[in-house]
XYZ file of C-alpha atoms in Angstrom:
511
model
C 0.000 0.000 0.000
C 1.111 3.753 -0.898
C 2.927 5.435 2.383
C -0.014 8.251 1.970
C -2.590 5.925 2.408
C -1.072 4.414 4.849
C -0.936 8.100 6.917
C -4.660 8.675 6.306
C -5.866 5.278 7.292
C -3.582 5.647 10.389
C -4.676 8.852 11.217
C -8.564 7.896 10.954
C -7.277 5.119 13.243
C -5.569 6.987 15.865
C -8.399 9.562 15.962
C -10.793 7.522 16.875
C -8.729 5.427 19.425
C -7.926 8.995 21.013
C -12.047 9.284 21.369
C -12.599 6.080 23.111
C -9.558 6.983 25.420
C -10.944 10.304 25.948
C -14.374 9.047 26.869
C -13.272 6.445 29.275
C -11.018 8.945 30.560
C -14.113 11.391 31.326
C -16.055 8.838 32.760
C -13.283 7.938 35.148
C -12.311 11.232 36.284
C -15.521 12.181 36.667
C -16.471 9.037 39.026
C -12.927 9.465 41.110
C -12.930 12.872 42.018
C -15.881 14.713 41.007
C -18.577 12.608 42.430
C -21.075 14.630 44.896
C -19.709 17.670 42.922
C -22.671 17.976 39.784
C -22.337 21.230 39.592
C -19.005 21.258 37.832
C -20.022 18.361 36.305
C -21.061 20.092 32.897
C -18.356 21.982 32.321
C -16.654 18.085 31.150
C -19.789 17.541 29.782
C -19.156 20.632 27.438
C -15.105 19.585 26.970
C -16.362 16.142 26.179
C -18.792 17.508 23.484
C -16.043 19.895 22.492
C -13.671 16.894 21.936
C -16.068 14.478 19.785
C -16.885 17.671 17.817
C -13.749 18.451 16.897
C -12.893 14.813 16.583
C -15.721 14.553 14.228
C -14.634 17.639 11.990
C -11.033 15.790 11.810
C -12.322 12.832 10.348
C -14.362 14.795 8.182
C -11.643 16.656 6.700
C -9.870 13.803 6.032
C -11.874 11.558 4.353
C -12.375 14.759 2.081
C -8.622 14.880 1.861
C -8.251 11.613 1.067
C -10.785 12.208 -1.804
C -9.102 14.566 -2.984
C -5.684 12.868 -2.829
C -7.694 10.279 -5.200
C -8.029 12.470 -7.561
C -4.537 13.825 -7.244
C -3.249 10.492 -7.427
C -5.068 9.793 -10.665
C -4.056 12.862 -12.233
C -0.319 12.094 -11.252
C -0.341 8.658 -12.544
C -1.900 10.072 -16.271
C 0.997 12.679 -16.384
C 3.280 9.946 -14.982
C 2.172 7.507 -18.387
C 2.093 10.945 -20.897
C 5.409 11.207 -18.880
C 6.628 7.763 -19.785
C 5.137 7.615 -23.397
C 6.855 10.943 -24.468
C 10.252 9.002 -22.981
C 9.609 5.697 -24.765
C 7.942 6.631 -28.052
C 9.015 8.620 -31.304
C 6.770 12.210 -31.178
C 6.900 11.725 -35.246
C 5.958 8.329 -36.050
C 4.514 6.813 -33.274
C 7.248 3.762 -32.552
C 9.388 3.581 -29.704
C 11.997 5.651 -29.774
C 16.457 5.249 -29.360
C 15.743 5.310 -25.449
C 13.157 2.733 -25.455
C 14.817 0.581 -28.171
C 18.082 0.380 -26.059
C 16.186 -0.833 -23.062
C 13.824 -3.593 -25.037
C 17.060 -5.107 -26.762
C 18.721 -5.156 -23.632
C 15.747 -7.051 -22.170
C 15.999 -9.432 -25.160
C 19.457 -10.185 -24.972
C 18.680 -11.547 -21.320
C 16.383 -13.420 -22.531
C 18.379 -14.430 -25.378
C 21.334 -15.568 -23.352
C 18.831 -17.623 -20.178
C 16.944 -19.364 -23.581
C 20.188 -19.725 -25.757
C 18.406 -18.475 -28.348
C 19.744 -16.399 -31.542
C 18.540 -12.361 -32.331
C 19.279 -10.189 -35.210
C 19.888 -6.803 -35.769
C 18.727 -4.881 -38.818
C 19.289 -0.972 -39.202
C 17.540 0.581 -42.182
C 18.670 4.317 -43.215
C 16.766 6.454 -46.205
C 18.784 7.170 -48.801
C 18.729 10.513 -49.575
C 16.557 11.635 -46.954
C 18.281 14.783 -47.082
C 17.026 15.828 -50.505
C 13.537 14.655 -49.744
C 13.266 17.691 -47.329
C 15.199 20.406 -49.510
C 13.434 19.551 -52.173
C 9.599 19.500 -50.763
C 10.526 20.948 -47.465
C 10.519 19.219 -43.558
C 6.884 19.570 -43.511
C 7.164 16.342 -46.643
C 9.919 15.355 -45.471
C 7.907 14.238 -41.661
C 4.601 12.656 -43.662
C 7.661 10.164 -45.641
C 8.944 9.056 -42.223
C 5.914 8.851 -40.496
C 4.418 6.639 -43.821
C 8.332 4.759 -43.962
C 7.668 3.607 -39.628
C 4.412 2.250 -40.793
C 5.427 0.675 -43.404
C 8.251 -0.909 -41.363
C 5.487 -2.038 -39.088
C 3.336 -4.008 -41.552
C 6.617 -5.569 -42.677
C 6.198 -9.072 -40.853
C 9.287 -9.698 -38.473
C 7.996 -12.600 -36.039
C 6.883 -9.595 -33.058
C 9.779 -8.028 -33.147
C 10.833 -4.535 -32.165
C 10.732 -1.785 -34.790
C 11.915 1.528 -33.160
C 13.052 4.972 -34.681
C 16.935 5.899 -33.914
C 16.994 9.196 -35.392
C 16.039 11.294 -38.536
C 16.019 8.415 -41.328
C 17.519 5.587 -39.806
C 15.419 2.799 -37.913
C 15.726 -0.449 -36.023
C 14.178 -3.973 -36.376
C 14.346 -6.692 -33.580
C 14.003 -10.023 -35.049
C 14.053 -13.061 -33.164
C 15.891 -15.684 -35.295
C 14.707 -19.390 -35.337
C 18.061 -20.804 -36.500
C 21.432 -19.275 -37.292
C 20.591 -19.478 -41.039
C 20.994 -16.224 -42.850
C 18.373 -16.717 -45.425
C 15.744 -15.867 -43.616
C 17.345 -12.316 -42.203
C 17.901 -12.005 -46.386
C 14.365 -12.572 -47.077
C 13.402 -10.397 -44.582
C 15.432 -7.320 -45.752
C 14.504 -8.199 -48.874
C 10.780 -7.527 -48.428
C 11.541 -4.105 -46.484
C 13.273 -2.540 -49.264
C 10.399 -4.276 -52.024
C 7.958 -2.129 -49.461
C 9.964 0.976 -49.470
C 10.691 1.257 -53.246
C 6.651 1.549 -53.647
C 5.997 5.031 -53.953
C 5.075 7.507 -51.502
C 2.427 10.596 -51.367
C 3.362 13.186 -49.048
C 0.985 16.291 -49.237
C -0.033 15.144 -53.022
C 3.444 14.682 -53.789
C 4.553 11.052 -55.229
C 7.822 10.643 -53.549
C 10.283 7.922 -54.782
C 12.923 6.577 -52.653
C 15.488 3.494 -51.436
C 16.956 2.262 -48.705
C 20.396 0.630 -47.292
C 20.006 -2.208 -44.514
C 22.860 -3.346 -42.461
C 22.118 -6.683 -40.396
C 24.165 -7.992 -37.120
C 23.774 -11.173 -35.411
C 23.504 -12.307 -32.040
C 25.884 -13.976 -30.634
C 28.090 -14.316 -33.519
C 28.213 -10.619 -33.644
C 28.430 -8.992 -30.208
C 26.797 -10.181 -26.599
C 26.010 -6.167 -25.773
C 23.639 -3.829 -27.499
C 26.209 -1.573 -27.834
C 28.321 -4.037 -29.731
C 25.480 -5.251 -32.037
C 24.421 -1.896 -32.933
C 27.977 -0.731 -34.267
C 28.175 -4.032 -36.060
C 24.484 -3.168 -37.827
C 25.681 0.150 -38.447
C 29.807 -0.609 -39.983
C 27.485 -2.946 -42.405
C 25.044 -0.195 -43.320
C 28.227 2.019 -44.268
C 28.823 -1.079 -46.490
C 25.324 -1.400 -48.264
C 25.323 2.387 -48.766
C 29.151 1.936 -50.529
C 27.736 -0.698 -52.565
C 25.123 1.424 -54.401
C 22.577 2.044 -51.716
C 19.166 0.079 -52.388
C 20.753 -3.395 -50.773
C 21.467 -4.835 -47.345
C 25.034 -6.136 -46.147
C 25.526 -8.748 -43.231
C 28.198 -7.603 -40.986
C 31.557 -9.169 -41.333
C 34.857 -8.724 -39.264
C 36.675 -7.444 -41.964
C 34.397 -4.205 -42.170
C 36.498 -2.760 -39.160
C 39.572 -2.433 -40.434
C 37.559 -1.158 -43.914
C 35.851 1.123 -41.907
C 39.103 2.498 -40.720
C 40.718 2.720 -43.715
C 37.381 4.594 -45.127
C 37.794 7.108 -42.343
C 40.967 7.962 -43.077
C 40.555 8.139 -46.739
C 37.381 10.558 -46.082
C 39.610 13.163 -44.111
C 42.176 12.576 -47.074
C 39.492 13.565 -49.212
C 38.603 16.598 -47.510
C 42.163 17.736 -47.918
C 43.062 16.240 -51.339
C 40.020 18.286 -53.107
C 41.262 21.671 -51.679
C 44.792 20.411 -52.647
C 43.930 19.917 -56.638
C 44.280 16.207 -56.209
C 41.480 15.340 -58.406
C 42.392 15.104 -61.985
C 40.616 13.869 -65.245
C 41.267 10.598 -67.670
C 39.411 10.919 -70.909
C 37.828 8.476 -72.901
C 37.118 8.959 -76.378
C 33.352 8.923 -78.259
C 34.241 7.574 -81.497
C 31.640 7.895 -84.780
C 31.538 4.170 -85.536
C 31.082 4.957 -89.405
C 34.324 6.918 -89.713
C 36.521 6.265 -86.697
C 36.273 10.026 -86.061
C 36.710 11.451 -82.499
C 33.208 13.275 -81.715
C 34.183 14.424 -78.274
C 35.207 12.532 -74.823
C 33.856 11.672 -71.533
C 35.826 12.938 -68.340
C 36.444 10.561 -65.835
C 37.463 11.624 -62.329
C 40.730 10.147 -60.469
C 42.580 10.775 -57.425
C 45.729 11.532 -57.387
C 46.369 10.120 -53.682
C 50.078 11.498 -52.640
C 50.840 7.995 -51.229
C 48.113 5.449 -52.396
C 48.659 6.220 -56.318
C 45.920 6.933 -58.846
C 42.665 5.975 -57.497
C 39.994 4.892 -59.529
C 36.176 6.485 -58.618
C 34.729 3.936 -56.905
C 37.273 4.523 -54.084
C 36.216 7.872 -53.504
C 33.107 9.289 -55.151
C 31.019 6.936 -52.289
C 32.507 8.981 -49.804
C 32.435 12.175 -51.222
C 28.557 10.961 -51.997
C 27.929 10.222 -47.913
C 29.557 12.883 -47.036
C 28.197 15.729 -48.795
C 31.435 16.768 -50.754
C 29.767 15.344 -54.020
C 29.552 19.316 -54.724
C 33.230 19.653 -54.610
C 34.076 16.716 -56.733
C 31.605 18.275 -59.212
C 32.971 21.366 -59.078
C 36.442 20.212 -59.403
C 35.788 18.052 -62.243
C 34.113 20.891 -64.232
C 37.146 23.071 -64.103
C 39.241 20.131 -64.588
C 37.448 20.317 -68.050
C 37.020 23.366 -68.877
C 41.154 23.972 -68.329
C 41.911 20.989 -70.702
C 39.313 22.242 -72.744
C 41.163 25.616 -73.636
C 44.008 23.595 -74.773
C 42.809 21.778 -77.738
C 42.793 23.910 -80.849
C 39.707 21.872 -82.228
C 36.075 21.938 -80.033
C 35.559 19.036 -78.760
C 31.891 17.863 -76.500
C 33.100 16.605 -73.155
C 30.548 14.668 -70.695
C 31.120 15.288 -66.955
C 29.133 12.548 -64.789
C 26.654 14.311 -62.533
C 25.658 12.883 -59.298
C 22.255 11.518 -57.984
C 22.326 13.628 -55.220
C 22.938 16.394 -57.130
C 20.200 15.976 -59.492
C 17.489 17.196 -56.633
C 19.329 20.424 -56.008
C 17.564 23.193 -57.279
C 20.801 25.461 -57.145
C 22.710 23.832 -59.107
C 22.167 24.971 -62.654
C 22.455 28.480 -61.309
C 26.170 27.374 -59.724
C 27.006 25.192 -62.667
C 25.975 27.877 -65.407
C 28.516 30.749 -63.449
C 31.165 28.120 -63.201
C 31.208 27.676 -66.856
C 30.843 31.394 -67.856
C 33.436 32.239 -65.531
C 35.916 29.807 -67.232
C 34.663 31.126 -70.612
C 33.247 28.197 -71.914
C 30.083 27.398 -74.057
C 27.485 25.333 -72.676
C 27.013 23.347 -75.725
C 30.338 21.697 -75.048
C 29.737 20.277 -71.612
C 27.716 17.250 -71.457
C 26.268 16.123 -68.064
C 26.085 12.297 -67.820
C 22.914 11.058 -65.379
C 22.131 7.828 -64.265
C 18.020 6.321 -64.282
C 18.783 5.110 -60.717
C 19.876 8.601 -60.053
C 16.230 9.650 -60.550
C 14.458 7.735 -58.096
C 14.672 10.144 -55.201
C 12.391 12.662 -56.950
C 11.594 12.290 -60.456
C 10.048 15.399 -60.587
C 12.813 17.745 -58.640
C 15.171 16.293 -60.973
C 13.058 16.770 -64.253
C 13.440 20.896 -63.448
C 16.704 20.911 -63.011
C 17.756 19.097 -66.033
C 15.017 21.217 -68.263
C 16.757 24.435 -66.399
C 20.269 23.094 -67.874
C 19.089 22.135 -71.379
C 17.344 25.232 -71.890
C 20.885 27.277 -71.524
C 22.617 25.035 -74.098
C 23.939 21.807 -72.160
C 23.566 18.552 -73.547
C 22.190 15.353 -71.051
C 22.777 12.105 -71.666
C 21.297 8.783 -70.062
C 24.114 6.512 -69.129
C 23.212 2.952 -68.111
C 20.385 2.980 -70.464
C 18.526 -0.138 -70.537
C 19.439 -0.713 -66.768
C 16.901 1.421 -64.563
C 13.463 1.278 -63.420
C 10.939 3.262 -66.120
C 13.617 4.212 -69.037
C 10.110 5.380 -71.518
C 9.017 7.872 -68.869
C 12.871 9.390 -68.683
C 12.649 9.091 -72.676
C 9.157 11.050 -72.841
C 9.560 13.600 -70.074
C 13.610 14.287 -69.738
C 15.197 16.430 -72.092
C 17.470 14.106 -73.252
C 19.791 14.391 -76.378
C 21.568 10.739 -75.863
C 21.053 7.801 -74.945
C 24.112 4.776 -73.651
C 23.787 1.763 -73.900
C 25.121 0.120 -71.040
C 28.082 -2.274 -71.544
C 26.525 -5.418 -70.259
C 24.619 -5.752 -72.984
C 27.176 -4.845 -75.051
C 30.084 -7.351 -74.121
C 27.436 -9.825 -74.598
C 26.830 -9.157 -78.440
C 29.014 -12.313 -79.469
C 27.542 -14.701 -76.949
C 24.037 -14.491 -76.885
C 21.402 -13.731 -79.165
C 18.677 -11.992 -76.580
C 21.383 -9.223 -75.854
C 21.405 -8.736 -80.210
C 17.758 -8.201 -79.951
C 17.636 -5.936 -76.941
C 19.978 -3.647 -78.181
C 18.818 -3.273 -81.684
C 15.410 -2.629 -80.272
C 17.058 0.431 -77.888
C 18.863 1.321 -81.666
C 15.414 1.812 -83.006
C 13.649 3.592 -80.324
C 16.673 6.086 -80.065
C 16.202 6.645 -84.125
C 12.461 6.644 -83.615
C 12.818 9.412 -80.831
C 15.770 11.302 -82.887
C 18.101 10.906 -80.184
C 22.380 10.320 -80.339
C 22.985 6.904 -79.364
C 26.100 5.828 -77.925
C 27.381 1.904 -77.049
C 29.708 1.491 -74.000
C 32.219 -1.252 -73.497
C 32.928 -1.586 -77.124
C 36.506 -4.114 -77.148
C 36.127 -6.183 -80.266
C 35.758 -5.512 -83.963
C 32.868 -7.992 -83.820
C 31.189 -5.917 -81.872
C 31.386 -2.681 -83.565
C 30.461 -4.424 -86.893
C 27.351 -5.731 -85.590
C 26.461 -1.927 -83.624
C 27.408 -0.269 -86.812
C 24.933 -2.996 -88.953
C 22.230 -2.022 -86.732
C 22.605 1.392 -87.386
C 24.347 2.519 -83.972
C 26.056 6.201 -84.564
C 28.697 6.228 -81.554
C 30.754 3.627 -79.649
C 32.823 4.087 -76.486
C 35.268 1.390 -75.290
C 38.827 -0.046 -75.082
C 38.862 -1.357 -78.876
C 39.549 2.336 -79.366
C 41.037 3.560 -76.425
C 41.374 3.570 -72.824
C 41.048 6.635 -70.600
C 43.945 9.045 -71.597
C 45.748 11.955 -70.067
C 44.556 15.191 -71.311
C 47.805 15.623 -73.534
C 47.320 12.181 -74.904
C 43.705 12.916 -75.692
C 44.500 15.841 -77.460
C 47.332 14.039 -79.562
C 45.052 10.652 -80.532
C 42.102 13.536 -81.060
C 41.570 12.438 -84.675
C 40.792 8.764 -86.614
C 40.672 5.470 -84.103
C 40.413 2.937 -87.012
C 39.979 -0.445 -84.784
């Protein structure tokens, strides 16, 4: 029982034990010493009425106290649970929140460890959450994550615990019935299948992806702690790996995720040192062996590791928001190497997914290239159809915002992505790629033939420049150049080549 019920029962109790001591107190002082004496007698008749008055308005005002306390009580123990909620649960979405999560999984790994019984971690992040709310603003940006948490809910994960950890990144508890990995696969599997499936926020159709990274229990870690760095180093892995994928934690990661933290601080320092320098690959006319212009290709010249290749670095200048920089620095690269070749030449830059939801950029990208002199209509910007999943529709202004001051957009990886006839139909788009995997498959299997002469024809049929990647064999650009293909790209006529080398082999690549 509460100590304050306690008090008020005892009171009520000692009350009335002080009446019937008082009355048999009355009574005997009255027969001892006042007997023969009646006319004093009243006067204790009046203190005795006095008494079990007052006595009376005691208990009174307690039991209306302890009414009242009731009341208080109730009242407390309502704030006390709004108290308690607002601890354990997300104010956004709803599900428990970092605080409560920590607490359940460290109730579950008890459990866990008494039952010998296996748990997995998995830790799913938005990609490119950040653009979501620059784009459409926080207000859109709050309706995706409170529609993402249910989502995660209706996901089925055997009961376990799904909890927000902070802006985009949340946590599933999933109680493992064997130490098999397929079924943590599956699992992940159907979350980001549920997540790709478009999203309205405020009559806005919102596209976006996710990266999962997965721990296990106890291969993995015996603490929370542990198990949640382990989910995390393998989220840092999915993301590397493209984003839209889960990765299963492995030992190995820590030493990778060491040597990633010290080539992100390298990074920092090698883009304000002029580290980053082009390659060039020639675009050759298939017909004539004529150079038509060149695509840039960003490397790193690291002061101790060598020449780095982009996908050492452009993941981490991607995650951590230097994707601007590498942009930037690429673009001047150009438009320096640009002002030494006597003859014009077109050269493509790759732009960024992230990038392509930035509504600033053709503003900073149209300066850049009037400050350096150079026409628009000689810088291509390379995008990717994956890159256009965040928002299609963010991204459609800012390429229409380029094109209409002269630069030229290209779809690389065509024939890989999601809807490539909307991108065709509502993108400004002067050429089309076609990606290399179908290409190095020309002389092996017949389906690839047909797929690519049927991109051939819709790129004709749509009037736009169509280019084929990974061309290495005469065979190939026989059969490309038989099915009317304009352009090829590939190592049959060179590899990437230092700007002076570019501008000496600038002419006829016969094959």
């Amino acid at each position: 029982m509460p100590r304050r019920w306690i008090l008020i029962y005892g009171s009520i109790i000692v009350t009335a034990i002080a009446v019937f001591l008082a009355i048999l107190q009355v009574d005997l002082i009255h027969s001892v010493f006042f007997i023969g004496e009646a006319h004093d007698a009243w006067h204790l008749d009046e203190l005795f009425a006095a008494w079990i008055v007052a006595t009376g308005a005691l208990i009174a005002i307690l039991i209306v106290r302890e009414r009242q306390l009731r009341r208080l009580i109730v009242r407390q123990r309502q704030t006390q649970k709004l108290v308690d909620d607002a601890s354990a649960f997300d104010g956004l979405t709803g599900i428990a929140n970092r605080l409560q999560f920590q607490s359940e999984f460290g109730r579950e790994l008890k459990e866990a460890w008494h039952k010998s019984s296996r748990l997995a971690l998995l830790v799913v992040d938005v990609d490119l959450l950040r653009s979501v709310n620059e784009t459409h603003g926080h207000g859109a940006g709050d309706d995706l994550l409170r529609q993402l948490a249910a989502r995660l809910v209706s996901v089925p994960h055997r009961g376990g615990m799904v909890a927000r950890l902070g802006s985009g990144e949340f946590a599933i508890l999933f109680p493992m019935g064997s130490d098999e990995t397929e079924e943590l696969f599956r699992l992940a599997s159907r979350i980001l299948s549920r997540l790709r499936e478009p999203f309205d926020c405020n009559g806005t159709q919102v596209d976006i992806t996710a990266s999962i990274g997965i721990s296990k229990y106890p291969r993995d870690g015996s603490s929370a702690t542990v198990l949640l760095q382990s989910a995390e180093k393998a989220l840092r892995q999915a993301k590397s790996a493209g984003k839209d994928c889960y990765a299963l934690y492995d030992s190995g990661l820590d030493a990778r995720g060491r040597e990633r933290r010290s080539l992100e601080a390298e990074l920092r320092h090698g883009l304000e040192a002029g580290e980053i320098v082009a390659q060039y690959q020639p675009v050759v006319c298939l017909k004539t062996g004529e150079t038509v212009g060149f695509e840039a290709l960003a490397r790193w010249q690291h002061p101790t590791r060598g020449l780095l290749g982009p996908a050492e670095f452009i993941p981490i200048a991607e995650d951590e928001g230097l994707i601007d920089l590498l942009f930037t620095a690429m673009l001047r690269r150009a438009g320096d190497d640009l002002a030494t070749w006597k003859t014009p030449r077109t050269v493509a830059v790759n732009l960024s997914p992230v990038q392509l939801v930035d509504p600033h950029l053709p503003d900073r990208t149209l300066a850049l290239l009037e400050q350096m002199k150079i026409p628009p209509g000689q810088i291509e910007l390379e995008i990717t159809e994956t890159g256009l999943l965040a928002d299609f529709e963010a991204a459609r202004k800012t390429l229409v915002a380029l094109k209409e001051a002269g630069v030229r957009i290209s779809l690389d990886d065509f024939g890989t992505g999601f809807s490539s006839l909307r991108h065709l139909n509502e993108l400004p788009i002067d050429k089309i790629k076609i990606d290399r995997s179908f290409t190095r498959r020309i002389a092996t299997e017949a389906q690839s033939c047909k797929i690519i002469a049927s991109m051939l024809s819709l790129g004709r049929a749509l009037e736009l420049t169509t280019v084929a990647e990974g061309v290495e064999t005469r065979e190939e650009a026989d059969f490309l150049l038989s099915e009317g293909c304009e352009l090829g790209q590939g190592y049959l006529f060179a590899r990437p080549l230092w700007p002076q080398e570019a501008f000496a082999t600038a002419g006829r690549f016969g094959g």
